[in-house]
């Protein structure tokens, strides 16, 4: 066989390729490119070196172009060979995914799913649903990462989490992810009973900005943006890391805090009143992020199906009376 690509007169024939090239030949070609020697590839795939050489030569003839450049030291993929290698790797990755999905029918669903979200979403929503998921699929390992809202989407886009659940916010870059609706929630003001605002049926952020604000770190950006729109100065009195700490300080009479309604409805509210906030940005829209660059595996797909099975807006068990 002539190894000069200009001398090959055959052209690529899809039907010919499907009929005459088997998966083992593709695996052998991949090994040869990775080992950079056909002899080492033959050892790796447990066949004779002469047989390996003949298979790769036949593959090149069917492709109609030189795929490996022969050198005194071994072989190197040509530009055309690199294209073929990219598709071979994808083919074997897809075959692995297929094997995993088929195995789920006979062996039970297995795998590892990385989930990223914020505490204010884990506590009222995700924790119960993840628990129910594990009851249905006990052989799946869940890896849970608690992150700030601004980090969740990027973590999914980078491939460090399969599924991320986040609150929609201005400035979030969603270009690297697909999004699906999850739940809705709203922010409420937690006001000491002796504060004049406690008698109100609803309040706006303009009412709150002159109060001693107790702010959880993750909410700084939202409050700063709201104050900027009102052309008012934003200077929180206290900054804490957790909802529990913020509510405790409010119960001690040190000021007013703003929290997701679902969190407040689960907390002990002695000494404070939860008052709905009327500003449009106080409506929290929760969404699920998955990567645009890779498909979910069987276990992650099953979890995604469960998380999206409840229609948005059916969280009545978390609602406070207006």
PDB file of N, CA and C in Angstrom, residues 26 29-31 33-34 68 77 80-90:
ATOM      1  N   UNK A  26     -11.358   0.650  14.859  1.00  0.00           N
ATOM      2  CA  UNK A  26     -11.356   2.041  15.325  1.00  0.00           C
ATOM      3  C   UNK A  26     -10.587   2.164  16.636  1.00  0.00           C
ATOM      4  N   UNK A  29      -6.883   1.938  15.863  1.00  0.00           N
ATOM      5  CA  UNK A  29      -6.383   3.199  15.296  1.00  0.00           C
ATOM      6  C   UNK A  29      -6.185   4.235  16.404  1.00  0.00           C
ATOM      7  N   UNK A  30      -7.123   4.315  17.332  1.00  0.00           N
ATOM      8  CA  UNK A  30      -7.011   5.234  18.462  1.00  0.00           C
ATOM      9  C   UNK A  30      -5.777   4.901  19.300  1.00  0.00           C
ATOM     10  N   UNK A  31      -5.556   3.617  19.560  1.00  0.00           N
ATOM     11  CA  UNK A  31      -4.391   3.199  20.348  1.00  0.00           C
ATOM     12  C   UNK A  31      -3.088   3.533  19.630  1.00  0.00           C
ATOM     13  N   UNK A  33      -2.532   5.955  17.523  1.00  0.00           N
ATOM     14  CA  UNK A  33      -2.303   7.400  17.607  1.00  0.00           C
ATOM     15  C   UNK A  33      -1.835   7.798  18.999  1.00  0.00           C
ATOM     16  N   UNK A  34      -2.396   7.179  20.035  1.00  0.00           N
ATOM     17  CA  UNK A  34      -2.013   7.520  21.404  1.00  0.00           C
ATOM     18  C   UNK A  34      -0.630   6.972  21.766  1.00  0.00           C
ATOM     19  N   UNK A  68      -2.304   8.302   9.215  1.00  0.00           N
ATOM     20  CA  UNK A  68      -1.123   8.270  10.070  1.00  0.00           C
ATOM     21  C   UNK A  68       0.116   8.562   9.226  1.00  0.00           C
ATOM     22  N   UNK A  77      -0.578  11.154  13.902  1.00  0.00           N
ATOM     23  CA  UNK A  77      -1.812  11.404  13.166  1.00  0.00           C
ATOM     24  C   UNK A  77      -1.655  12.608  12.244  1.00  0.00           C
ATOM     25  N   UNK A  80      -6.033  14.985   8.785  1.00  0.00           N
ATOM     26  CA  UNK A  80      -7.249  14.198   8.572  1.00  0.00           C
ATOM     27  C   UNK A  80      -7.411  13.164   9.679  1.00  0.00           C
ATOM     28  N   UNK A  81      -6.286  12.592  10.114  1.00  0.00           N
ATOM     29  CA  UNK A  81      -6.339  11.605  11.192  1.00  0.00           C
ATOM     30  C   UNK A  81      -6.849  12.195  12.490  1.00  0.00           C
ATOM     31  N   UNK A  82      -6.477  13.446  12.783  1.00  0.00           N
ATOM     32  CA  UNK A  82      -6.962  14.108  14.002  1.00  0.00           C
ATOM     33  C   UNK A  82      -8.475  14.272  13.969  1.00  0.00           C
ATOM     34  N   UNK A  83      -9.019  14.565  12.772  1.00  0.00           N
ATOM     35  CA  UNK A  83     -10.471  14.666  12.642  1.00  0.00           C
ATOM     36  C   UNK A  83     -11.122  13.322  12.953  1.00  0.00           C
ATOM     37  N   UNK A  84     -10.552  12.249  12.363  1.00  0.00           N
ATOM     38  CA  UNK A  84     -11.095  10.914  12.599  1.00  0.00           C
ATOM     39  C   UNK A  84     -11.004  10.554  14.083  1.00  0.00           C
ATOM     40  N   UNK A  85      -9.891  10.891  14.718  1.00  0.00           N
ATOM     41  CA  UNK A  85      -9.715  10.586  16.150  1.00  0.00           C
ATOM     42  C   UNK A  85     -10.765  11.284  16.996  1.00  0.00           C
ATOM     43  N   UNK A  86     -11.087  12.530  16.650  1.00  0.00           N
ATOM     44  CA  UNK A  86     -12.094  13.258  17.427  1.00  0.00           C
ATOM     45  C   UNK A  86     -13.430  12.534  17.398  1.00  0.00           C
ATOM     46  N   UNK A  87     -13.807  12.051  16.216  1.00  0.00           N
ATOM     47  CA  UNK A  87     -15.087  11.360  16.102  1.00  0.00           C
ATOM     48  C   UNK A  87     -15.043   9.964  16.731  1.00  0.00           C
ATOM     49  N   UNK A  88     -13.898   9.301  16.677  1.00  0.00           N
ATOM     50  CA  UNK A  88     -13.778   7.993  17.323  1.00  0.00           C
ATOM     51  C   UNK A  88     -13.936   8.124  18.832  1.00  0.00           C
ATOM     52  N   UNK A  89     -13.286   9.141  19.409  1.00  0.00           N
ATOM     53  CA  UNK A  89     -13.404   9.345  20.862  1.00  0.00           C
ATOM     54  C   UNK A  89     -14.852   9.629  21.245  1.00  0.00           C
ATOM     55  N   UNK A  90     -15.531  10.442  20.443  1.00  0.00           N
ATOM     56  CA  UNK A  90     -16.943  10.733  20.722  1.00  0.00           C
ATOM     57  C   UNK A  90     -17.788   9.470  20.587  1.00  0.00           C
TER      58      UNK A  90
END
